[in-house]
Amino acid sequence: MLGRVSLPLKSVARRSISSQRYASTKTIREALEEVIPAQQARLKQLKAEHGQTVIGDVTVEHVIGGMRGLKAMLWESSVLDPMEGIRFHGLSIPDCQQVLPAAPGGKEIIAESMLWLLMTGKVPTEAETRQLSRELAERGELPDYVVQLIDALPQTLHPMTQLGMGVAALNKESKFAAAYEQGIKKTEYWAHTLEDSMNLLARLPALAARIYRNVYNPGQPIPGVSKDLDLVGNYVNMLGYGNNHDLTEYLRLYIALHGDHEGGNASAHTAHLVGSTLSDPYLAYSAALFALAGPLHGLANQEVLRWQLNMQKEIGDNVSHDDIREFLWRTLKSGQVVPGYGHGVLRNPDPRFMALQKFCETRPELLKDPVIQLVQKTYDVAPGVLKEHGKTKNPYPNVDAASGCVLYHYGLTQFKYYTVIFGVSRALGCLTQLVWARALGLPIERPKSLSMDVIDTLVKSS
């Protein structure tokens, strides 16, 4: 953690985005230049004084069970507590909703304010947030060769495959790769990594929106990047839903909440691993996207929605809790899991799920939606059924239990695209980690692997 977050006493008045830099407002790079030296010194001291201190044991289960729960990564921007859920530099989701600036005319957290918090450990001012929005918008147009690449891909190619290819192709623009080839000091790695990360984050909405247009609405014009909109405002506008304020607000919240979830999940760890080889952020994050595309990771929200729609089709709209309970038991007895419930770390309801539920509670049109009503009724019943079933460590909902159903309500009904939105979001945390890994001089990852023969020998000798 970068230190205790100081909360602003008052929000400054919202202003329209100007082409001029806000007076006395730092850029995100300047803010990082202020906090990096202290963190470098802190890590150096930690290594010198406690480098050989034992903070956990390694069991055979860790080795053969996907390293689940093994404490083996440094990840500064967020910490996931099994009972409390995620905290971003010490701030819970309700804390963030209280103090992080929203978009002009909006109420939800936006990507820019979350990015500032993740990168610097500090709550941005309104002016800093607006300036960051402006900076990202100015970087947001796609290079022509990437446009041509995406437009040439088959319409039937999975949207996540297209997103990963597009991000990897942006490697041609890498400032880090160019500087490294010329020869730069290690102390300068982070600044070039930041430049790439800002460019990549800025261009993800245009890239993701172009994929959506090509796959689902061929020939439809795509608006350009507006300098007067925030990152998600531009994204929704380019998707063709710019007039839907509620969808824009929902995606602002969704993308901010999905931006970072500790470093051990598959996509975040993949970005860190590939980045540790000094691959540039484009290559590192494209690898993360292909991890995110796996059914056990980023496809969960579409699986939940498909399951909910199947339930609705089978038992109808006006369902009772008993109807849902019977459907849950049929699902479990058939050998399937209940999608959207359980989590690799959490042992309580996911605070991200609760935040999305509260979003729905403030909008009567969402509360009237039969699928969203089904989500709420399932939440009433499922934990009890799963506890009785006795085969899950966490019988409570995760964020995927609600996220896809709201997208579906607002007209984004193309299931295969949902993970692309997740991919736009998760860049916030993964790119933050790449910058800090270079600033702190973290080494290449190289854990030790073992064969079963070696494990047998170690077990016998112990």
XYZ file of N, CA, C and O in Angstrom, residues 143-312:
680
model
N -4.491 3.679 -34.591
C -3.679 3.821 -35.807
C -4.361 3.143 -36.995
O -5.087 2.150 -36.817
N -4.109 3.638 -38.189
C -4.772 3.113 -39.390
C -4.501 1.621 -39.581
O -5.390 0.873 -39.993
N -3.281 1.168 -39.287
C -2.963 -0.238 -39.553
C -3.748 -1.178 -38.635
O -4.074 -2.309 -39.020
N -4.082 -0.723 -37.417
C -4.891 -1.543 -36.527
C -6.342 -1.569 -37.010
O -7.002 -2.610 -36.980
N -6.836 -0.429 -37.485
C -8.178 -0.388 -38.076
C -8.269 -1.369 -39.237
O -9.231 -2.155 -39.350
N -7.269 -1.356 -40.107
C -7.270 -2.250 -41.266
C -7.189 -3.716 -40.834
O -7.857 -4.583 -41.413
N -6.388 -3.991 -39.806
C -6.281 -5.366 -39.302
C -7.623 -5.860 -38.788
O -8.082 -6.959 -39.158
N -8.260 -5.084 -37.926
C -9.523 -5.510 -37.323
C -10.615 -5.640 -38.389
O -11.395 -6.593 -38.376
N -10.646 -4.724 -39.317
C -11.662 -4.777 -40.373
C -11.471 -5.970 -41.296
O -12.420 -6.418 -41.961
N -10.248 -6.494 -41.376
C -9.971 -7.626 -42.267
C -10.254 -8.976 -41.614
O -10.261 -10.002 -42.300
N -10.496 -9.001 -40.309
C -10.721 -10.267 -39.618
C -12.107 -10.820 -39.925
O -13.064 -10.067 -40.155
N -12.248 -12.154 -39.925
C -13.571 -12.747 -40.188
C -14.591 -12.313 -39.142
O -14.263 -12.243 -37.945
N -15.789 -12.056 -39.571
C -16.842 -11.639 -38.653
C -17.124 -12.706 -37.609
O -17.550 -12.404 -36.494
N -16.838 -13.978 -37.964
C -17.122 -15.087 -37.060
C -16.009 -15.339 -36.048
O -16.162 -16.185 -35.160
N -14.881 -14.618 -36.148
C -13.795 -14.799 -35.186
C -14.230 -14.253 -33.829
O -14.766 -13.149 -33.741
N -13.976 -14.997 -32.772
C -14.464 -14.611 -31.446
C -13.976 -13.198 -31.096
O -12.811 -12.855 -31.324
N -14.855 -12.364 -30.540
C -14.459 -10.993 -30.210
C -13.225 -10.906 -29.301
O -12.419 -9.986 -29.427
N -13.057 -11.858 -28.374
C -11.883 -11.809 -27.505
C -10.600 -12.116 -28.269
O -9.535 -11.565 -27.972
N -10.687 -12.997 -29.256
C -9.525 -13.264 -30.100
C -9.140 -11.997 -30.852
O -7.957 -11.641 -30.954
N -10.142 -11.299 -31.356
C -9.885 -10.054 -32.078
C -9.275 -8.995 -31.156
O -8.349 -8.271 -31.549
N -9.780 -8.901 -29.933
C -9.261 -7.908 -28.998
C -7.789 -8.189 -28.671
O -6.957 -7.276 -28.673
N -7.477 -9.451 -28.400
C -6.094 -9.808 -28.105
C -5.171 -9.523 -29.273
O -4.040 -9.032 -29.092
N -5.630 -9.802 -30.483
C -4.822 -9.539 -31.675
C -4.603 -8.036 -31.861
O -3.504 -7.588 -32.190
N -5.660 -7.270 -31.652
C -5.543 -5.823 -31.819
C -4.584 -5.202 -30.813
O -3.773 -4.336 -31.164
N -4.663 -5.660 -29.559
C -3.763 -5.136 -28.527
C -2.320 -5.516 -28.838
O -1.401 -4.691 -28.735
N -2.107 -6.763 -29.255
C -0.748 -7.192 -29.596
C -0.196 -6.386 -30.774
O 0.987 -6.024 -30.788
N -1.051 -6.081 -31.750
C -0.599 -5.334 -32.925
C -0.173 -3.916 -32.564
O 0.702 -3.340 -33.223
N -0.763 -3.355 -31.508
C -0.379 -2.011 -31.072
C 1.054 -1.959 -30.553
O 1.620 -0.877 -30.355
N 1.651 -3.131 -30.345
C 3.063 -3.220 -29.965
C 3.970 -2.436 -30.920
O 5.042 -1.965 -30.533
N 3.532 -2.269 -32.159
C 4.307 -1.463 -33.116
C 4.525 -0.044 -32.601
O 5.506 0.617 -32.955
N 3.622 0.415 -31.723
C 3.679 1.776 -31.198
C 4.467 1.870 -29.893
O 4.557 2.956 -29.306
N 5.022 0.767 -29.403
C 5.569 0.738 -28.046
C 6.741 1.686 -27.843
O 7.788 1.571 -28.497
N 6.583 2.611 -26.909
C 7.669 3.515 -26.512
C 8.704 2.757 -25.680
O 9.907 3.037 -25.781
N 8.236 1.822 -24.859
C 9.166 1.053 -24.042
C 10.074 0.199 -24.921
O 11.301 0.181 -24.732
N 9.481 -0.528 -25.881
C 10.289 -1.398 -26.731
C 11.326 -0.596 -27.509
O 12.485 -1.014 -27.641
N 10.915 0.571 -28.016
C 11.850 1.411 -28.781
C 12.976 1.930 -27.898
O 14.149 1.921 -28.289
N 12.636 2.370 -26.696
C 13.651 2.903 -25.785
C 14.589 1.800 -25.312
O 15.809 2.012 -25.200
N 14.039 0.626 -25.037
C 14.871 -0.487 -24.580
C 15.878 -0.884 -25.659
O 17.046 -1.186 -25.363
N 15.414 -0.894 -26.882
C 16.303 -1.250 -28.000
C 17.457 -0.255 -28.130
O 18.581 -0.627 -28.477
N 17.177 0.999 -27.828
C 18.216 2.033 -27.922
C 19.158 1.996 -26.730
O 20.286 2.469 -26.803
N 18.681 1.418 -25.622
C 19.490 1.345 -24.411
C 19.114 2.430 -23.426
O 19.445 3.597 -23.625
N 18.395 2.055 -22.371
C 17.992 3.015 -21.345
C 18.324 2.449 -19.974
O 18.506 1.240 -19.796
N 18.405 3.323 -18.985
C 18.667 2.908 -17.623
C 17.435 2.207 -17.047
O 16.301 2.548 -17.379
N 17.671 1.258 -16.145
C 16.559 0.572 -15.501
C 15.655 1.542 -14.750
O 14.442 1.306 -14.650
N 16.236 2.615 -14.248
C 15.440 3.595 -13.509
C 14.455 4.338 -14.408
O 13.555 5.006 -13.905
N 14.629 4.214 -15.716
C 13.740 4.884 -16.660
C 12.666 3.947 -17.223
O 11.792 4.389 -17.970
N 12.735 2.662 -16.866
C 11.775 1.701 -17.425
C 10.330 2.110 -17.152
O 9.454 1.993 -18.013
N 10.077 2.543 -15.918
C 8.680 2.774 -15.517
C 8.026 3.887 -16.335
O 6.824 3.802 -16.666
N 8.800 4.937 -16.671
C 8.215 6.070 -17.386
C 7.784 5.666 -18.801
O 6.715 6.077 -19.275
N 8.590 4.852 -19.470
C 8.219 4.379 -20.809
C 7.071 3.367 -20.730
O 6.207 3.329 -21.614
N 7.076 2.575 -19.663
C 5.961 1.642 -19.451
C 4.667 2.406 -19.207
O 3.595 2.019 -19.699
N 4.743 3.481 -18.443
C 3.564 4.325 -18.215
C 3.054 4.906 -19.533
O 1.833 4.923 -19.777
N 3.942 5.367 -20.369
C 3.522 5.951 -21.651
C 2.773 4.924 -22.496
O 1.709 5.207 -23.051
N 3.308 3.719 -22.581
C 2.613 2.657 -23.311
C 1.270 2.329 -22.668
O 0.260 2.111 -23.358
N 1.261 2.274 -21.344
C 0.036 1.904 -20.624
C -1.062 2.930 -20.844
O -2.239 2.578 -21.029
N -0.703 4.201 -20.824
C -1.688 5.249 -21.073
C -2.227 5.174 -22.498
O -3.439 5.304 -22.738
N -1.348 4.949 -23.452
C -1.797 4.833 -24.846
C -2.698 3.628 -25.039
O -3.720 3.698 -25.734
N -2.332 2.501 -24.427
C -3.142 1.302 -24.573
C -4.508 1.483 -23.937
O -5.550 1.173 -24.557
N -4.532 1.980 -22.719
C -5.812 2.183 -22.044
C -6.696 3.141 -22.829
O -7.910 2.918 -22.969
N -6.103 4.187 -23.382
C -6.862 5.173 -24.135
C -7.475 4.588 -25.397
O -8.563 4.996 -25.819
N -6.780 3.627 -26.014
C -7.237 3.089 -27.299
C -8.136 1.870 -27.171
O -8.771 1.459 -28.157
N -8.198 1.280 -25.992
C -9.037 0.096 -25.821
C -10.510 0.337 -26.171
O -11.126 -0.513 -26.822
N -11.126 1.462 -25.763
C -12.535 1.659 -26.141
C -12.757 1.681 -27.653
O -13.707 1.062 -28.143
N -11.904 2.378 -28.392
C -12.068 2.433 -29.851
C -11.863 1.057 -30.465
O -12.584 0.659 -31.399
N -10.891 0.310 -29.956
C -10.638 -1.036 -30.461
C -11.810 -1.962 -30.158
O -12.312 -2.673 -31.049
N -12.274 -1.947 -28.913
C -13.379 -2.821 -28.516
C -14.667 -2.455 -29.231
O -15.452 -3.334 -29.618
N -14.910 -1.159 -29.441
C -16.121 -0.719 -30.139
C -16.080 -1.107 -31.616
O -17.109 -1.457 -32.208
N -14.912 -1.054 -32.209
C -14.795 -1.437 -33.630
C -15.074 -2.933 -33.797
O -15.718 -3.361 -34.759
N -14.591 -3.730 -32.870
C -14.877 -5.166 -32.908
C -16.380 -5.408 -32.790
O -16.958 -6.217 -33.529
N -17.025 -4.694 -31.869
C -18.479 -4.836 -31.698
C -19.205 -4.481 -32.989
O -20.107 -5.215 -33.441
N -18.823 -3.370 -33.610
C -19.470 -2.937 -34.850
C -19.280 -3.982 -35.945
O -20.226 -4.369 -36.639
N -18.050 -4.462 -36.114
C -17.771 -5.392 -37.207
C -18.496 -6.721 -37.041
O -18.956 -7.308 -38.024
N -18.612 -7.201 -35.804
C -19.214 -8.509 -35.564
C -20.740 -8.435 -35.553
O -21.421 -9.295 -36.117
N -21.293 -7.376 -34.946
C -22.741 -7.351 -34.706
C -23.503 -6.315 -35.521
O -24.715 -6.478 -35.730
N -22.848 -5.265 -35.971
C -23.533 -4.215 -36.729
C -22.683 -3.758 -37.914
O -22.277 -2.598 -37.987
N -22.379 -4.663 -38.833
C -21.486 -4.304 -39.945
C -22.006 -3.089 -40.722
O -23.205 -2.984 -41.004
N -21.105 -2.178 -41.026
C -21.457 -1.006 -41.813
C -21.958 0.177 -41.033
O -22.066 1.281 -41.576
N -22.257 -0.014 -39.760
C -22.747 1.100 -38.958
C -21.609 2.073 -38.675
O -20.520 1.668 -38.283
N -21.844 3.386 -38.866
C -20.778 4.367 -38.590
C -20.364 4.345 -37.117
O -21.181 4.093 -36.231
N -19.104 4.605 -36.870
C -18.582 4.672 -35.501
C -18.180 6.114 -35.214
O -17.348 6.677 -35.931
N -18.748 6.739 -34.194
C -18.346 8.106 -33.855
C -16.862 8.165 -33.483
O -16.293 7.191 -33.001
N -16.252 9.310 -33.702
C -14.873 9.504 -33.283
C -14.781 9.705 -31.779
O -15.788 9.823 -31.075
N -13.558 9.727 -31.280
C -13.329 9.953 -29.858
C -13.567 11.424 -29.543
O -12.989 12.310 -30.173
N -14.456 11.688 -28.574
C -14.766 13.053 -28.174
C -13.856 13.492 -27.041
O -13.702 12.774 -26.043
N -13.267 14.660 -27.176
C -12.396 15.197 -26.128
C -13.193 15.625 -24.892
O -12.619 15.908 -23.854
N -14.502 15.686 -25.003
C -15.341 16.149 -23.904
C -15.999 15.017 -23.121
O -16.838 15.271 -22.261
N -15.629 13.774 -23.429
C -16.202 12.635 -22.726
C -15.128 11.877 -21.962
O -13.948 11.900 -22.337
N -15.539 11.212 -20.907
C -14.626 10.339 -20.187
C -14.428 9.053 -20.976
O -15.064 8.831 -22.018
N -13.556 8.188 -20.483
C -13.193 6.970 -21.209
C -14.409 6.110 -21.513
O -14.616 5.679 -22.653
N -15.225 5.846 -20.502
C -16.393 4.985 -20.701
C -17.487 5.717 -21.468
O -18.213 5.102 -22.257
N -17.612 7.029 -21.265
C -18.566 7.791 -22.066
C -18.264 7.651 -23.544
O -19.172 7.460 -24.378
N -17.002 7.733 -23.905
C -16.604 7.526 -25.301
C -16.868 6.101 -25.750
O -17.338 5.869 -26.875
N -16.572 5.142 -24.893
C -16.771 3.737 -25.241
C -18.239 3.454 -25.568
O -18.564 2.873 -26.609
N -19.126 3.887 -24.688
C -20.554 3.640 -24.900
C -21.034 4.367 -26.154
O -21.834 3.831 -26.936
N -20.541 5.571 -26.370
C -20.923 6.318 -27.556
C -20.486 5.593 -28.826
O -21.248 5.497 -29.803
N -19.269 5.058 -28.829
C -18.778 4.341 -30.007
C -19.476 2.994 -30.196
O -19.558 2.480 -31.315
N -19.981 2.418 -29.112
C -20.776 1.194 -29.232
C -22.133 1.452 -29.879
O -22.782 0.520 -30.353
N -22.571 2.704 -29.882
C -23.855 3.051 -30.464
C -24.948 3.281 -29.455
O -26.128 3.383 -29.811
N -24.577 3.401 -28.163
C -25.569 3.576 -27.100
C -25.373 4.902 -26.372
O -25.743 5.034 -25.202
N -24.813 5.877 -27.052
C -24.461 7.131 -26.400
C -25.620 7.879 -25.787
O -25.424 8.688 -24.868
N -26.826 7.633 -26.263
C -27.998 8.331 -25.720
C -28.584 7.650 -24.489
O -29.539 8.156 -23.899
N -28.032 6.509 -24.116
C -28.553 5.762 -22.971
C -27.722 6.109 -21.726
O -26.683 5.507 -21.465
N -28.186 7.092 -20.983
C -27.434 7.564 -19.805
C -27.296 6.475 -18.757
O -26.224 6.330 -18.141
N -28.345 5.683 -18.537
C -28.279 4.665 -17.498
C -27.291 3.569 -17.853
O -26.566 3.071 -16.985
N -27.241 3.164 -19.126
C -26.246 2.173 -19.534
C -24.842 2.735 -19.376
O -23.928 2.028 -18.915
N -24.663 4.001 -19.718
C -23.346 4.628 -19.557
C -22.929 4.627 -18.098
O -21.791 4.276 -17.755
N -23.847 4.984 -17.214
C -23.541 4.989 -15.787
C -23.250 3.576 -15.275
O -22.348 3.363 -14.469
N -24.018 2.605 -15.772
C -23.778 1.223 -15.353
C -22.388 0.760 -15.780
O -21.647 0.147 -14.990
N -22.009 1.041 -17.022
C -20.702 0.602 -17.494
C -19.567 1.360 -16.804
O -18.470 0.815 -16.622
N -19.812 2.606 -16.431
C -18.804 3.308 -15.627
C -18.556 2.556 -14.322
O -17.405 2.326 -13.930
N -19.630 2.186 -13.651
C -19.502 1.458 -12.397
C -18.888 0.079 -12.628
O -17.957 -0.330 -11.916
N -19.384 -0.629 -13.618
C -18.912 -1.979 -13.931
C -17.412 -1.988 -14.203
O -16.656 -2.797 -13.661
N -16.954 -1.060 -15.058
C -15.547 -1.046 -15.456
C -14.656 -0.624 -14.294
O -13.570 -1.179 -14.088
N -15.111 0.319 -13.478
C -14.323 0.716 -12.303
C -14.209 -0.435 -11.304
O -13.125 -0.713 -10.780
N -15.314 -1.133 -11.052
C -15.308 -2.212 -10.065
C -14.519 -3.430 -10.541
O -13.962 -4.170 -9.728
N -14.493 -3.658 -11.853
C -13.769 -4.803 -12.406
C -12.305 -4.477 -12.702
O -11.561 -5.334 -13.170
N -11.903 -3.233 -12.436
C -10.583 -2.794 -12.865
C -9.435 -3.525 -12.220
O -8.382 -3.705 -12.843
N -9.589 -3.955 -10.975
C -8.495 -4.623 -10.275
C -9.085 -5.541 -9.219
O -10.056 -5.178 -8.543
N -8.515 -6.735 -9.089
C -9.008 -7.678 -8.081
C -7.853 -8.534 -7.592
O -7.873 -9.750 -7.692
N -6.836 -7.838 -7.078
C -5.616 -8.472 -6.606
C -4.863 -9.086 -7.786
O -5.312 -9.046 -8.931
N -3.684 -9.653 -7.519
C -2.819 -10.094 -8.601
C -2.823 -11.568 -8.914
O -2.211 -11.990 -9.895
N -3.506 -12.383 -8.107
C -3.416 -13.823 -8.298
C -4.369 -14.403 -9.307
O -4.212 -15.568 -9.704
N -5.387 -13.641 -9.740
C -6.300 -14.183 -10.741
C -5.558 -14.385 -12.059
O -4.501 -13.796 -12.308
N -6.109 -15.209 -12.932
C -5.363 -15.677 -14.103
C -4.923 -14.547 -15.031
O -3.784 -14.529 -15.504
N -5.813 -13.600 -15.315
C -5.443 -12.538 -16.261
C -4.423 -11.587 -15.657
O -3.434 -11.209 -16.315
N -4.623 -11.190 -14.401
C -3.681 -10.280 -13.758
C -2.308 -10.926 -13.616
O -1.272 -10.305 -13.894
N -2.292 -12.186 -13.195
C -1.022 -12.873 -13.037
C -0.323 -13.057 -14.385
O 0.908 -12.948 -14.485
N -1.089 -13.330 -15.421
C -0.493 -13.490 -16.753
C 0.177 -12.199 -17.210
O 1.299 -12.213 -17.728
N -0.512 -11.073 -17.029
C 0.079 -9.785 -17.411
C 1.371 -9.548 -16.648
O 2.385 -9.108 -17.221
N 1.359 -9.844 -15.344
C 2.551 -9.646 -14.517
C 3.681 -10.576 -14.956
O 4.846 -10.157 -15.059
N 3.358 -11.825 -15.201
C 4.365 -12.809 -15.601
C 5.028 -12.408 -16.917
O 6.264 -12.371 -17.021
N 4.212 -12.113 -17.919
C 4.770 -11.751 -19.229
C 5.519 -10.424 -19.130
O 6.599 -10.253 -19.698
N 4.974 -9.480 -18.370
C 5.657 -8.211 -18.183
C 6.989 -8.358 -17.487
O 7.915 -7.565 -17.722
N 7.129 -9.372 -16.629
C 8.387 -9.561 -15.902
C 9.531 -9.931 -16.833
O 10.701 -9.811 -16.462
N 9.223 -10.382 -18.041
C 10.262 -10.673 -19.026
C 10.725 -9.411 -19.752
O 11.601 -9.483 -20.619
N 10.124 -8.281 -19.401
C 10.312 -6.979 -20.059
C 9.656 -6.919 -21.428
O 10.010 -6.067 -22.248
N 8.695 -7.808 -21.676
C 7.797 -7.568 -22.799
C 7.043 -6.277 -22.523
O 6.726 -5.961 -21.377
N 6.731 -5.530 -23.572
C 6.059 -4.246 -23.375
C 4.605 -4.462 -22.949
O 4.082 -5.582 -23.037
N 3.927 -3.414 -22.478
C 2.553 -3.565 -21.991
C 1.566 -4.114 -23.018
O 0.603 -4.787 -22.632
N 1.783 -3.837 -24.297
C 0.869 -4.362 -25.320
C 0.935 -5.887 -25.365
O -0.092 -6.574 -25.398
N 2.145 -6.434 -25.381
C 2.301 -7.886 -25.424
C 1.846 -8.516 -24.116
O 1.183 -9.562 -24.114
N 2.204 -7.890 -22.995
C 1.819 -8.443 -21.697
C 0.303 -8.465 -21.537
O -0.274 -9.456 -21.068
N -0.358 -7.376 -21.950
C -1.808 -7.349 -21.741
C -2.552 -8.188 -22.767
O -3.619 -8.728 -22.465
N -2.005 -8.346 -23.967
C -2.661 -9.245 -24.921
C -2.650 -10.670 -24.372
O -3.642 -11.409 -24.513
N -1.556 -11.070 -23.728
C -1.515 -12.393 -23.104
C -2.565 -12.507 -21.997
O -3.245 -13.531 -21.871
N -2.712 -11.436 -21.211
C -3.718 -11.434 -20.146
C -5.128 -11.609 -20.715
O -5.969 -12.301 -20.124
N -5.376 -10.991 -21.855
C -6.702 -11.087 -22.470
C -7.023 -12.516 -22.888
O -8.168 -12.971 -22.770
N -6.018 -13.243 -23.351
C -6.272 -14.629 -23.746
C -6.490 -15.516 -22.524
O -7.203 -16.521 -22.601
N -5.912 -15.139 -21.380
C -6.253 -15.826 -20.132
C -7.684 -15.495 -19.722
O -8.445 -16.367 -19.280
N -8.057 -14.243 -19.893
C -9.406 -13.803 -19.530
C -10.468 -14.504 -20.370
O -11.608 -14.686 -19.925
N -10.100 -14.912 -21.580
C -11.063 -15.544 -22.492
C -11.418 -16.965 -22.089
O -12.339 -17.561 -22.657
N -10.704 -17.524 -21.105
C -10.978 -18.903 -20.709
C -12.291 -19.066 -19.969
O -12.698 -18.186 -19.207
N -12.982 -20.190 -20.174
C -14.276 -20.417 -19.507
C -14.216 -20.365 -17.987
O -15.213 -20.032 -17.347
N -13.069 -20.673 -17.386
C -12.970 -20.649 -15.928
C -12.658 -19.267 -15.384
O -12.526 -19.085 -14.171
N -12.530 -18.280 -16.257
C -12.168 -16.941 -15.792
C -13.182 -15.912 -16.289
O -14.203 -15.684 -15.651
N -12.962 -15.328 -17.435
C -13.752 -14.175 -17.848
C -15.095 -14.460 -18.487
O -15.868 -13.537 -18.729
N -15.390 -15.712 -18.788
C -16.668 -16.023 -19.435
C -17.809 -16.215 -18.443
O -18.935 -16.500 -18.844
N -17.528 -16.037 -17.173
C -18.515 -16.408 -16.151
C -19.819 -15.628 -16.253
O -20.898 -16.191 -16.073
N -19.749 -14.307 -16.549
C -21.000 -13.540 -16.523
C -21.955 -13.982 -17.627
O -23.172 -13.982 -17.443
N -21.423 -14.373 -18.791
C -22.315 -14.844 -19.839
C -22.887 -16.219 -19.490
O -24.038 -16.535 -19.842
N -22.109 -17.039 -18.776
C -22.622 -18.337 -18.358
C -23.749 -18.170 -17.339
O -24.736 -18.916 -17.364
N -23.612 -17.204 -16.454
C -24.669 -16.920 -15.475
C -25.943 -16.499 -16.185
O -27.043 -16.997 -15.888
N -25.808 -15.571 -17.116
C -26.992 -15.079 -17.817
C -27.667 -16.189 -18.608
O -28.904 -16.306 -18.599
N -26.880 -17.027 -19.265
C -27.458 -18.146 -20.026
C -28.220 -19.071 -19.084
O -29.327 -19.537 -19.406
N -27.648 -19.331 -17.913
C -28.311 -20.190 -16.934
C -29.599 -19.550 -16.415
O -30.627 -20.217 -16.269
N -29.553 -18.235 -16.142
C -30.745 -17.530 -15.662
C -31.853 -17.549 -16.710
O -33.034 -17.753 -16.383
N -31.493 -17.349 -17.965
C -32.504 -17.361 -19.030
C -33.093 -18.750 -19.205
O -34.293 -18.899 -19.500
N -32.265 -19.777 -19.040
C -32.783 -21.146 -19.105
C -33.751 -21.411 -17.964
O -34.787 -22.073 -18.141
N -33.427 -20.887 -16.782
C -34.335 -21.033 -15.643
C -35.661 -20.327 -15.932
O -36.741 -20.880 -15.687
N -35.565 -19.115 -16.459
C -36.774 -18.358 -16.774
C -37.631 -19.100 -17.798
O -38.865 -19.160 -17.673
